[in-house]
Coordinates of C-alpha atoms in Angstrom, one line a residue:
Chain A
X198 CA 128.4 26.4 14.6
X199 CA 126.3 28.6 12.4
X200 CA 128.2 31.7 13.6
X201 CA 131.3 30.2 12.1
X202 CA 129.7 29.8 8.7
X203 CA 132.2 30.6 5.9
X204 CA 135.1 31.2 8.3
X205 CA 136.9 28.0 7.6
X206 CA 136.7 28.8 3.9
X207 CA 138.2 32.2 4.6
X208 CA 141.1 30.7 6.4
X209 CA 141.8 28.5 3.4
X210 CA 141.5 31.5 1.0
X211 CA 143.9 33.6 3.2
X212 CA 146.4 30.8 3.3
X213 CA 146.2 30.2 -0.4
X214 CA 147.2 33.9 -0.9
X215 CA 149.7 34.2 1.9
X216 CA 151.3 30.7 2.0
X217 CA 153.7 28.9 -0.3
X218 CA 152.8 26.4 -2.9
X219 CA 150.7 23.6 -1.3
X220 CA 150.3 25.5 1.9
X221 CA 146.6 24.6 1.9
X222 CA 147.6 20.9 1.4
X223 CA 149.8 21.2 4.5
X224 CA 146.8 22.8 6.4
X225 CA 144.6 19.8 5.4
X226 CA 147.2 17.5 6.8
X227 CA 147.5 19.3 10.1
X228 CA 143.8 19.5 10.8
X229 CA 142.8 16.1 9.4
X230 CA 141.6 14.6 12.7
X231 CA 139.3 17.5 13.3
X232 CA 137.7 17.5 9.8
X233 CA 137.2 13.8 9.9
X234 CA 135.6 14.1 13.3
X235 CA 133.1 16.7 12.0
X236 CA 132.6 14.8 8.7
X237 CA 134.0 17.8 6.7
X238 CA 135.7 16.9 3.4
X239 CA 138.2 19.7 2.9
X240 CA 138.0 19.7 -0.9
X241 CA 134.3 20.6 -0.5
X242 CA 134.6 23.4 1.9
X243 CA 132.8 26.5 0.7
X244 CA 131.3 29.7 2.0
X245 CA 128.4 27.8 3.5
X246 CA 130.5 25.4 5.5
X247 CA 130.1 25.6 9.2
X248 CA 132.4 24.0 11.8
X249 CA 133.1 23.9 15.5
X250 CA 135.1 26.5 17.3
X251 CA 137.7 24.0 18.0
X252 CA 138.2 23.2 14.3
X253 CA 138.3 26.8 13.4
X254 CA 140.9 27.5 16.1
X255 CA 143.0 24.6 15.0
X256 CA 142.8 25.8 11.3
X257 CA 143.7 29.3 12.3
X258 CA 146.7 28.2 14.3
X259 CA 147.9 25.9 11.6
X260 CA 147.5 28.5 8.9
X261 CA 149.5 31.0 11.0
X262 CA 152.2 28.5 11.5
X263 CA 152.4 27.5 7.9
X264 CA 152.4 31.1 6.5
X265 CA 154.7 32.4 9.2
X266 CA 152.3 35.2 10.1
X267 CA 149.1 35.6 12.1
X268 CA 146.0 34.5 10.3
X269 CA 143.6 37.4 10.7
X270 CA 140.4 35.4 10.1
Chain B
X126 CA 199.1 38.6 -17.9
X127 CA 198.2 42.2 -17.1
X128 CA 194.7 43.7 -17.2
X129 CA 193.6 47.1 -16.1
X130 CA 190.7 45.5 -14.2
X131 CA 191.3 41.8 -13.7
X132 CA 187.9 40.9 -12.7
X133 CA 184.3 42.0 -12.0
X134 CA 182.2 40.3 -9.5
X135 CA 178.5 40.2 -8.5
X136 CA 177.4 39.2 -5.0
X137 CA 174.3 37.3 -4.0
X138 CA 173.2 34.8 -1.4
X139 CA 172.7 31.2 -2.2
X140 CA 169.7 29.2 -1.0
X141 CA 171.5 28.5 2.3
X142 CA 172.1 32.3 2.8
X143 CA 175.8 32.0 2.1
X144 CA 177.7 34.6 0.2
X145 CA 177.9 33.7 -3.5
X146 CA 180.2 35.6 -5.6
X147 CA 180.4 35.3 -9.4
X148 CA 183.7 36.4 -10.8
X149 CA 184.1 37.5 -14.5
X150 CA 187.7 37.6 -15.4
X151 CA 189.4 39.8 -18.0
X152 CA 190.8 36.7 -19.7
X153 CA 190.2 33.0 -19.8
X154 CA 191.0 30.6 -17.0
X155 CA 194.2 28.8 -17.7
X156 CA 196.0 26.0 -16.0
X157 CA 198.7 28.5 -14.9
X158 CA 196.0 30.6 -13.2
X159 CA 194.7 27.5 -11.4
X160 CA 198.3 26.6 -10.4
X161 CA 198.6 30.1 -8.9
X162 CA 195.3 29.9 -7.1
X163 CA 196.2 26.6 -5.4
X164 CA 199.4 28.0 -3.9
X165 CA 199.5 27.7 -0.1
X166 CA 198.0 24.2 -0.3
X167 CA 194.5 25.0 -1.6
X168 CA 193.2 21.6 -2.9
X169 CA 192.3 21.7 -6.6
X170 CA 190.3 19.1 -8.4
X171 CA 189.6 18.9 -12.1
X172 CA 187.0 16.8 -13.8
X173 CA 187.9 16.1 -17.4
X174 CA 184.5 16.4 -19.1
X175 CA 186.2 16.9 -22.4
X176 CA 187.5 13.3 -22.2
X177 CA 183.9 12.2 -22.7
X178 CA 182.4 15.0 -24.8
X179 CA 184.7 16.8 -27.3
X180 CA 182.9 20.2 -27.1
X181 CA 182.8 20.1 -23.3
X182 CA 185.0 22.2 -21.0
X183 CA 186.7 20.8 -18.0
X184 CA 185.4 21.6 -14.5
X185 CA 187.7 22.8 -11.7
X186 CA 186.9 23.1 -8.0
X187 CA 189.1 24.9 -5.5
X188 CA 188.5 24.2 -1.8
X189 CA 189.3 27.5 -0.3
X190 CA 188.6 26.4 3.3
X191 CA 186.2 24.0 5.2
X192 CA 183.4 26.4 4.2
X193 CA 184.3 28.0 1.0
X194 CA 184.6 26.7 -2.5
X195 CA 185.2 28.1 -6.0
X196 CA 184.0 26.3 -9.1
X197 CA 184.4 27.1 -12.8
X198 CA 185.4 25.9 -16.2
X199 CA 188.9 25.7 -17.6
X200 CA 189.0 27.9 -20.7
X201 CA 185.9 29.9 -19.5
X202 CA 186.2 33.4 -18.1
X203 CA 184.0 33.2 -15.1
X204 CA 183.7 31.2 -11.9
X205 CA 181.5 31.1 -8.8
X206 CA 182.7 31.1 -5.2
X207 CA 180.5 30.3 -2.2
X208 CA 181.7 31.5 1.2
X209 CA 180.1 30.4 4.5
X210 CA 179.2 27.5 6.6
X211 CA 176.1 25.6 5.6
X212 CA 173.5 25.9 8.4
X213 CA 174.6 29.3 9.7
X214 CA 172.4 32.0 8.4
X215 CA 174.7 34.9 8.2
X216 CA 172.0 37.4 7.1
X217 CA 172.5 40.5 5.1
X218 CA 175.0 42.2 7.4
X219 CA 178.5 41.3 8.1
X220 CA 178.8 39.7 11.5
X221 CA 181.5 37.9 13.5
X222 CA 180.4 34.6 12.0
X223 CA 181.3 35.9 8.6
X224 CA 184.9 36.9 9.4
X225 CA 186.5 33.6 8.4
X226 CA 184.5 33.9 5.2
X227 CA 185.9 37.3 4.5
X228 CA 189.4 35.9 5.0
X229 CA 188.7 33.3 2.3
X230 CA 187.4 35.9 -0.1
X231 CA 190.2 38.2 0.6
X232 CA 192.8 35.5 0.1
X233 CA 191.3 34.4 -3.3
X234 CA 190.9 38.0 -4.6
X235 CA 194.5 38.9 -3.6
X236 CA 195.7 35.9 -5.5
X237 CA 193.7 36.9 -8.5
X238 CA 195.1 40.4 -8.3
X239 CA 198.6 39.2 -8.0
X240 CA 198.2 36.9 -10.9
X241 CA 197.1 39.6 -13.2
X242 CA 199.7 42.0 -11.8
X243 CA 197.7 45.1 -12.3
X244 CA 197.5 48.4 -10.5
X245 CA 193.8 49.4 -10.8
X246 CA 191.3 48.7 -8.0
X247 CA 189.7 45.3 -8.1
X248 CA 186.0 45.0 -8.9
X249 CA 184.9 44.0 -5.4
X250 CA 181.3 45.0 -4.9
Chain C
X216 CA 187.2 9.0 -5.6
X217 CA 188.3 5.9 -3.7
X218 CA 186.4 4.3 -0.8
X219 CA 187.3 1.4 1.4
X220 CA 183.9 -0.1 0.6
X221 CA 182.6 -1.2 -2.9
X222 CA 180.2 1.1 -4.7
X223 CA 178.3 -1.2 -7.2
X224 CA 177.3 0.7 -10.2
X225 CA 174.5 -0.9 -12.3
X226 CA 174.9 1.3 -15.3
X227 CA 172.3 -0.3 -17.6
X228 CA 169.6 0.3 -15.0
X229 CA 171.1 3.6 -13.9
X230 CA 171.3 2.4 -10.3
X231 CA 173.9 2.3 -7.6
X232 CA 174.2 0.0 -4.6
X233 CA 176.4 0.1 -1.6
X234 CA 176.2 -2.9 0.8
X235 CA 173.2 -4.2 -1.2
X236 CA 171.2 -1.0 -0.4
X237 CA 170.2 1.1 -3.4
X238 CA 171.6 4.7 -2.9
X239 CA 170.3 7.7 -4.7
X240 CA 171.1 11.4 -4.8
X241 CA 168.7 13.8 -3.2
X242 CA 169.1 17.4 -1.9
X243 CA 168.5 19.1 1.4
X244 CA 165.4 20.7 0.1
X245 CA 163.7 17.4 -0.6
X246 CA 165.0 15.8 2.6
X247 CA 163.6 18.6 4.8
X248 CA 160.3 19.0 2.9
X249 CA 159.6 15.3 3.0
X250 CA 160.4 15.1 6.7
X251 CA 158.3 18.2 7.4
X252 CA 155.4 16.5 5.6
X253 CA 155.5 13.6 8.0
X254 CA 156.0 15.8 11.1
X255 CA 152.9 17.9 10.1
X256 CA 150.8 14.9 11.0
X257 CA 151.4 15.5 14.7
X258 CA 148.5 13.1 15.6
X259 CA 150.5 10.2 14.2
X260 CA 153.8 8.9 15.7
X261 CA 155.8 9.7 12.6
X262 CA 159.2 10.0 14.4
X263 CA 159.1 6.3 15.0
X264 CA 158.8 5.8 11.2
X265 CA 161.7 8.2 10.5
X266 CA 164.0 6.7 13.0
X267 CA 163.0 3.1 12.2
X268 CA 163.6 3.6 8.4
X269 CA 167.1 4.8 9.1
X270 CA 167.8 2.0 11.5
X271 CA 166.6 -0.5 8.8
X272 CA 168.8 0.8 6.0
X273 CA 171.9 1.3 8.1
X274 CA 171.7 -2.0 9.8
X275 CA 171.2 -3.9 6.6
X276 CA 173.9 -2.0 4.6
X277 CA 176.6 -2.3 7.3
X278 CA 175.8 -5.9 8.0
X279 CA 176.2 -6.7 4.3
X280 CA 179.4 -4.7 4.0
X281 CA 181.0 -6.2 7.0
X282 CA 180.2 -9.6 5.7
X283 CA 181.3 -8.9 2.1
X284 CA 184.5 -7.2 3.2
X285 CA 185.2 -9.7 6.0
X286 CA 185.5 -6.8 8.5
X287 CA 185.5 -8.4 11.9
X288 CA 187.2 -6.2 14.4
X289 CA 185.1 -3.5 16.1
X290 CA 187.5 -0.6 15.5
X291 CA 187.6 -1.4 11.7
X292 CA 183.9 -1.7 11.6
X293 CA 183.4 1.6 13.2
X294 CA 185.9 3.2 10.9
X295 CA 184.1 1.9 7.9
X296 CA 180.7 3.0 9.2
X297 CA 182.1 6.5 9.9
X298 CA 183.5 6.7 6.4
X299 CA 180.3 5.6 4.8
X300 CA 178.2 8.2 6.8
X301 CA 180.6 10.9 5.6
X302 CA 180.8 9.7 2.0
X303 CA 177.0 9.7 1.8
X304 CA 177.0 13.4 2.9
X305 CA 175.1 12.8 6.2
X306 CA 177.8 14.7 8.1
X307 CA 180.5 13.6 10.4
X308 CA 180.2 11.0 13.1
X309 CA 182.7 9.6 15.6
X310 CA 181.7 6.2 16.9
X311 CA 184.7 5.7 19.2
X312 CA 182.7 6.5 22.3
X313 CA 180.1 3.9 21.7
X314 CA 180.3 0.4 23.1
X315 CA 178.0 -2.7 23.1
X316 CA 176.4 -1.0 26.1
X317 CA 175.5 2.1 24.0
X318 CA 176.7 5.5 25.0
X319 CA 176.6 9.1 23.9
X320 CA 177.9 10.5 20.6
X321 CA 178.1 14.1 19.4
X322 CA 178.8 15.8 16.1
X323 CA 179.1 19.3 14.8
X324 CA 178.1 18.5 11.2
X325 CA 174.7 17.0 10.4
X326 CA 173.0 17.3 7.0
X327 CA 169.5 17.1 8.5
X328 CA 170.0 19.5 11.4
X329 CA 171.9 22.1 9.3
X330 CA 169.4 21.8 6.4
X331 CA 166.4 22.2 8.7
X332 CA 167.8 25.4 10.2
X333 CA 168.6 26.9 6.8
X334 CA 165.4 25.9 5.1
X335 CA 162.8 26.1 7.8
X336 CA 164.4 28.1 10.6
X337 CA 165.0 27.3 14.3
X338 CA 163.4 24.1 15.4
X339 CA 161.6 23.7 18.7
X340 CA 162.6 20.0 19.0
X341 CA 165.5 17.9 17.7
X342 CA 165.1 17.0 14.0
X343 CA 167.9 14.6 13.1
X344 CA 165.7 11.5 13.3
X345 CA 167.7 10.0 10.5
X346 CA 171.0 10.0 12.4
X347 CA 169.3 8.7 15.5
X348 CA 168.1 5.6 13.6
X349 CA 171.3 5.3 11.6
X350 CA 173.3 5.2 14.8
X351 CA 171.0 2.5 16.3
X352 CA 171.3 0.4 13.2
X353 CA 175.0 0.9 12.8
X354 CA 175.8 0.1 16.4
X355 CA 173.8 -3.1 16.2
X356 CA 175.7 -4.1 13.1
X357 CA 179.1 -3.2 14.5
X358 CA 178.5 -5.5 17.6
X359 CA 176.7 -8.3 15.8
X360 CA 173.6 -7.6 17.8
X361 CA 169.9 -7.7 16.7
X362 CA 168.8 -4.8 14.6
X363 CA 166.6 -3.4 17.3
X364 CA 169.1 -3.8 20.2
X365 CA 169.3 -0.1 21.0
X366 CA 167.0 2.7 21.5
X367 CA 168.1 6.1 20.2
X368 CA 167.4 9.6 21.5
X369 CA 168.6 12.9 20.2
X370 CA 169.4 15.1 23.2
X371 CA 170.8 18.2 21.5
X372 CA 170.3 19.5 18.0
X373 CA 172.0 22.3 15.9
X374 CA 168.6 23.1 14.4
X375 CA 167.5 24.2 17.9
X376 CA 170.7 26.3 17.9
X377 CA 172.5 23.9 20.3
X378 CA 176.2 23.9 19.5
X379 CA 176.3 20.2 18.6
X380 CA 174.0 17.3 17.9
X381 CA 174.1 14.8 20.8
X382 CA 172.6 11.3 20.6
X383 CA 172.2 8.7 23.3
X384 CA 172.0 5.0 22.6
X385 CA 170.7 2.6 25.2
X386 CA 170.4 -1.1 25.1
X387 CA 167.1 -2.8 25.9
X388 CA 165.0 -2.5 22.8
X389 CA 163.8 0.0 20.3
X390 CA 161.9 3.2 20.6
X391 CA 161.1 3.1 16.9
X392 CA 159.3 0.9 14.4
X393 CA 161.4 -2.0 13.2
X394 CA 161.4 -2.9 9.5
X395 CA 163.3 -5.4 7.4
X396 CA 165.1 -4.0 4.5
X397 CA 164.0 -5.3 1.1
X398 CA 167.5 -4.7 -0.2
X399 CA 167.7 -4.0 -3.9
X400 CA 164.3 -5.4 -4.8
X401 CA 163.5 -7.2 -8.1
X402 CA 164.0 -5.3 -11.3
X403 CA 161.7 -5.6 -14.3
X404 CA 162.9 -6.4 -17.7
X405 CA 164.0 -3.1 -19.3
X406 CA 162.9 -2.6 -22.9
X407 CA 164.4 0.7 -24.1
X408 CA 161.9 2.8 -26.0
X409 CA 162.6 5.0 -29.1
X410 CA 163.1 8.6 -28.2
X411 CA 163.3 11.8 -30.4
X412 CA 166.7 12.5 -32.0
X413 CA 168.9 14.1 -29.3
X414 CA 172.2 15.9 -29.5
X415 CA 172.9 14.8 -26.0
X416 CA 175.3 11.9 -25.7
X417 CA 173.6 10.3 -22.7
X418 CA 176.1 7.6 -22.1
X419 CA 179.0 10.0 -22.2
X420 CA 177.1 12.3 -19.8
X421 CA 176.5 9.4 -17.4
X422 CA 180.2 8.5 -17.4
X423 CA 181.4 12.1 -17.0
X424 CA 179.0 12.8 -14.1
X425 CA 180.1 9.6 -12.5
X426 CA 183.6 11.1 -12.3
X427 CA 182.5 14.1 -10.3
X428 CA 183.9 13.9 -6.8
X429 CA 180.4 13.8 -5.2
X430 CA 181.3 12.5 -1.7
X431 CA 181.1 14.2 1.7
X432 CA 183.8 16.6 2.3
X433 CA 186.6 15.1 4.5
X434 CA 186.2 18.0 7.0
X435 CA 182.5 18.5 7.1
X436 CA 180.9 15.3 5.7
X437 CA 178.6 17.4 3.5
X438 CA 178.3 17.3 -0.3
X439 CA 178.0 20.7 -1.8
X440 CA 177.2 20.7 -5.5
X441 CA 174.8 22.4 -7.9
X442 CA 174.0 25.1 -5.4
X443 CA 172.4 22.6 -3.0
X444 CA 173.6 20.1 -0.3
X445 CA 173.3 16.6 -1.6
X446 CA 173.1 13.2 0.0
X447 CA 173.7 9.8 -1.4
X448 CA 170.8 8.5 0.5
X449 CA 169.0 5.2 0.9
X450 CA 166.2 4.6 -1.6
X451 CA 164.7 2.3 1.0
X452 CA 164.6 5.1 3.5
X453 CA 162.6 7.4 1.3
X454 CA 160.3 4.6 0.3
X455 CA 159.7 3.4 3.8
X456 CA 158.9 6.8 5.3
X457 CA 156.7 7.8 2.4
X458 CA 154.7 4.5 2.2
X459 CA 154.5 3.9 5.9
X460 CA 153.2 7.4 6.3
X461 CA 150.4 7.0 3.7
X462 CA 149.5 3.6 5.1
X463 CA 149.1 4.9 8.6
X464 CA 147.0 7.8 7.2
X465 CA 144.9 5.4 5.3
X466 CA 144.5 3.1 8.2
X467 CA 143.4 5.9 10.5
X468 CA 141.4 8.1 8.2
X469 CA 140.6 5.9 5.1
X470 CA 140.6 7.4 1.6
X471 CA 140.6 10.9 3.0
X472 CA 144.0 10.3 4.6
X473 CA 145.4 8.9 1.4
X474 CA 144.1 11.8 -0.7
X475 CA 145.6 14.3 1.6
X476 CA 149.1 12.7 1.6
X477 CA 149.4 12.5 -2.2
X478 CA 149.8 16.1 -3.1
X479 CA 152.4 16.7 -0.4
X480 CA 154.4 13.7 -1.4
X481 CA 154.3 14.9 -5.0
X482 CA 155.2 18.4 -3.8
X483 CA 158.4 17.0 -2.3
X484 CA 159.4 15.9 -5.8
X485 CA 158.5 19.3 -7.1
X486 CA 160.6 21.0 -4.5
X487 CA 163.4 18.6 -5.4
X488 CA 163.1 19.4 -9.1
X489 CA 163.0 23.2 -8.6
X490 CA 166.1 23.2 -6.4
X491 CA 168.2 20.3 -7.6
X492 CA 167.3 20.4 -11.3
X493 CA 167.3 24.1 -11.3
X494 CA 170.6 24.1 -9.6
X495 CA 172.0 21.6 -12.0
X496 CA 170.8 23.6 -15.0
X497 CA 172.4 26.8 -13.7
X498 CA 175.7 25.1 -12.6
X499 CA 179.1 25.2 -14.0
X500 CA 178.9 21.5 -14.5
X501 CA 175.9 22.0 -16.8
X502 CA 177.6 24.8 -18.6
X503 CA 180.8 22.8 -19.1
X504 CA 179.3 19.4 -20.0
X505 CA 175.7 19.6 -21.1
X506 CA 175.0 23.0 -22.5
X507 CA 177.5 22.9 -25.4
X508 CA 175.3 20.1 -26.8
X509 CA 172.0 22.1 -26.6
X510 CA 170.2 24.5 -28.8
X511 CA 166.5 24.2 -28.1
X512 CA 164.3 23.9 -25.0
X513 CA 163.5 20.3 -26.0
X514 CA 167.3 19.6 -25.9
X515 CA 167.3 21.1 -22.4
X516 CA 164.7 18.5 -21.4
X517 CA 166.9 15.8 -22.9
X518 CA 170.0 17.1 -21.1
X519 CA 168.1 17.1 -17.8
X520 CA 167.0 13.6 -18.3
X521 CA 170.6 12.6 -19.0
X522 CA 171.5 14.1 -15.6
X523 CA 168.6 12.4 -13.8
X524 CA 170.0 9.1 -15.1
X525 CA 173.1 9.7 -13.0
X526 CA 171.1 10.1 -9.8
X527 CA 170.4 6.4 -9.3
X528 CA 166.6 6.9 -9.7
X529 CA 166.2 4.3 -12.4
X530 CA 166.4 4.8 -16.1
X531 CA 164.4 7.8 -17.5
X532 CA 163.5 8.4 -21.1
X533 CA 161.8 11.4 -22.6
X534 CA 159.8 9.8 -25.4
X535 CA 157.9 12.8 -26.5
X536 CA 158.7 16.5 -25.8
X537 CA 156.9 19.6 -26.8
X538 CA 155.8 22.8 -25.0
X539 CA 152.3 21.3 -24.7
X540 CA 153.2 17.8 -23.4
X541 CA 156.1 15.7 -22.4
X542 CA 156.0 11.9 -21.9
X543 CA 158.5 10.3 -19.6
X544 CA 159.1 6.6 -19.3
X545 CA 160.9 5.4 -16.3
X546 CA 162.3 1.9 -16.2
X547 CA 162.6 0.6 -12.6
X548 CA 161.9 3.8 -10.8
X549 CA 163.1 3.5 -7.3
X550 CA 159.7 4.1 -5.8
X551 CA 158.0 1.3 -7.6
X552 CA 160.9 -1.2 -7.0
X553 CA 160.8 -0.3 -3.3
X554 CA 157.0 -0.5 -3.0
X555 CA 156.8 -3.9 -4.6
X556 CA 159.6 -5.3 -2.5
X557 CA 158.1 -3.9 0.7
X558 CA 154.4 -4.4 0.2
X559 CA 153.8 -6.3 -3.1
X560 CA 151.7 -4.9 -6.0
X561 CA 150.3 -1.4 -5.4
X562 CA 146.6 -0.6 -5.8
X563 CA 147.3 3.0 -6.6
X564 CA 150.0 5.1 -8.2
X565 CA 152.9 5.6 -5.8
X566 CA 155.6 7.3 -8.0
X567 CA 155.2 10.6 -6.2
X568 CA 158.8 11.8 -6.5
X569 CA 158.9 10.9 -10.2
X570 CA 155.7 12.7 -10.9
X571 CA 156.7 15.9 -9.1
X572 CA 160.1 15.8 -10.7
X573 CA 158.7 15.4 -14.2
X574 CA 156.4 18.3 -13.7
X575 CA 159.3 20.4 -12.3
X576 CA 161.4 19.8 -15.4
X577 CA 158.7 21.2 -17.7
X578 CA 157.9 24.1 -15.4
X579 CA 161.6 25.1 -15.1
X580 CA 162.3 24.9 -18.8
X581 CA 159.1 26.1 -20.5
X582 CA 157.7 28.5 -17.9
X583 CA 160.7 29.4 -15.7
X584 CA 163.1 29.9 -18.7
X585 CA 165.9 28.4 -16.7
X586 CA 168.3 29.0 -19.5
X587 CA 168.2 32.7 -18.5
X588 CA 169.6 31.9 -15.1
X589 CA 166.8 33.1 -12.8
X590 CA 167.5 33.2 -9.0
X591 CA 166.1 30.0 -7.5
X592 CA 164.4 31.6 -4.4
X593 CA 161.0 31.1 -2.8
X594 CA 159.6 34.1 -4.7
X595 CA 160.5 32.5 -8.0
X596 CA 159.2 29.1 -6.8
X597 CA 155.8 30.6 -5.9
X598 CA 155.6 32.5 -9.1
X599 CA 156.4 29.4 -11.1
X600 CA 154.3 26.8 -9.4
X601 CA 151.4 28.9 -8.2
X602 CA 150.8 29.9 -11.8
X603 CA 147.6 28.7 -13.3
X604 CA 149.4 27.6 -16.4
X605 CA 151.9 25.5 -14.6
X606 CA 152.2 21.9 -15.7
X607 CA 150.3 19.0 -14.2
X608 CA 151.3 15.4 -14.2
X609 CA 149.5 12.1 -14.8
X610 CA 150.9 8.7 -14.0
X611 CA 149.5 6.7 -16.9
X612 CA 151.4 3.5 -16.3
X613 CA 152.8 2.3 -13.0
X614 CA 155.4 -0.4 -12.5
X615 CA 154.3 -0.7 -8.9
X616 CA 150.8 -1.5 -10.1
X617 CA 152.0 -4.2 -12.5
X618 CA 152.8 -2.3 -15.7
X619 CA 156.2 -3.0 -17.4
X620 CA 157.4 0.5 -16.6
X621 CA 156.2 3.8 -15.1
X622 CA 155.0 6.4 -17.6
X623 CA 154.2 10.0 -16.7
X624 CA 152.6 12.6 -19.0
X625 CA 153.2 16.2 -18.1
X626 CA 150.8 18.7 -19.7
X627 CA 149.5 22.2 -19.3

């Protein structure tokens, strides 16, 4: 999990730039079961946040779908 | 009424990717122009806004076909026509799906030309 | 515009009811965005909510109309239902192939499928949940059967680039959630507040807009106006899908679920404001009817509020308007009326659409300079609403929570 430190935050940052208004809110909705399972409050995600590979993959996929382009994180 | 250039138009796409053409005429839109445009059975509806608000202008709407409509103000000198079926993204290039639309546009612009009885080229862009 | 069914206009409350169901105008942008929000929660069975809410409204409305109009024969009932579906702008539907045993029905005009394709691109699954539920409710009403007598499945969808939408109805019970319509709900006593002096003759605007032929086209069943595709939709449908959605999220994930739903439900209102209000303020209708009365941006806000009051959303008032802050009072906003009728008093603000819409008015007029006629495209939307100085809204009073009316402050 430590290897993923900050990557979830980077996905959010990327989507904030690349997505439409409230794209990050949509991402939160899509990955809610994962974040709840890992006790991660999305509004408190920062550069130090670590998460599982499964959550990161889910976030990356959802971000790509929402932005309509591949998330490079 | 005769004008050297009866109308100018600017072309864009509406939010449903349909062709949206704004026509600016050389003179104001009169009831006789609307009578002319509805020849051939084109349904025309007029909403009398001026009945409620003295300074208002009345709205007209011409149903050019199932998928094309023109809307403007009586007494104004511009109107907007939208050509294309909702839900069919026609994209930037003319394709087969756009052919009936072109027919609607052509029909309307020919009527405009005829009404203003002029000889110069129309302002189709 | 004549219809074979009564359209009950409640002018003092700025509401409209058909078959005892409140009907309100909303555009295809709002309809698709709101549906997308529910479908984003793939871990919940939100299609059952979408279909169930349509079943609820259609069944109640048609049962009421058949009773009130004393329509007994099945062919006449089907005709009325078809006319209503078209009038409301949902598309075209032909019920002649359906019987008390169900059947299959197809259509080449559907508001939801065509809107989805235009706004969100090709769908991977059928998306006209609304018509699925509407058909199940309508068929039950036509044959005097229980509301949940049929299951409904969409087999083909134009949003998937199928040629037609095809639906199958089967007797034997529902494949959706079954709700009971709260009908028109209970209105609160309306005490009209003082507003700044306005050049806009609001009652005249209300009457004039009421004369616009805003009904589904006879050939397509779609309502094209103000640069968008409108529907005369069921307030109870929007309320049911929004509130059931947040309740399921809250039940499954607690406060976190509720907090995540809120911005997206408000955003639906924002999307609505940008497209429908933006479209209205750029339209020939606005130029002909409203604009001659306006000379300042504050007048534009007042003009827009006059138009909102013709949408059936309840009675809006702008009681304070300046570039820094606007205060909107809404008497009997449809969200609060619906919430109280469905669930009782709310323990949190639920006027999501109203909040997003109020913010959108200010963004469009004071930041977007809508009077200059900007192109209402996604780039402009992002520029406007991603801006750090865009407006934010606060619901300071809530009818749903027990206040006399809903009040929203919009400030930078």
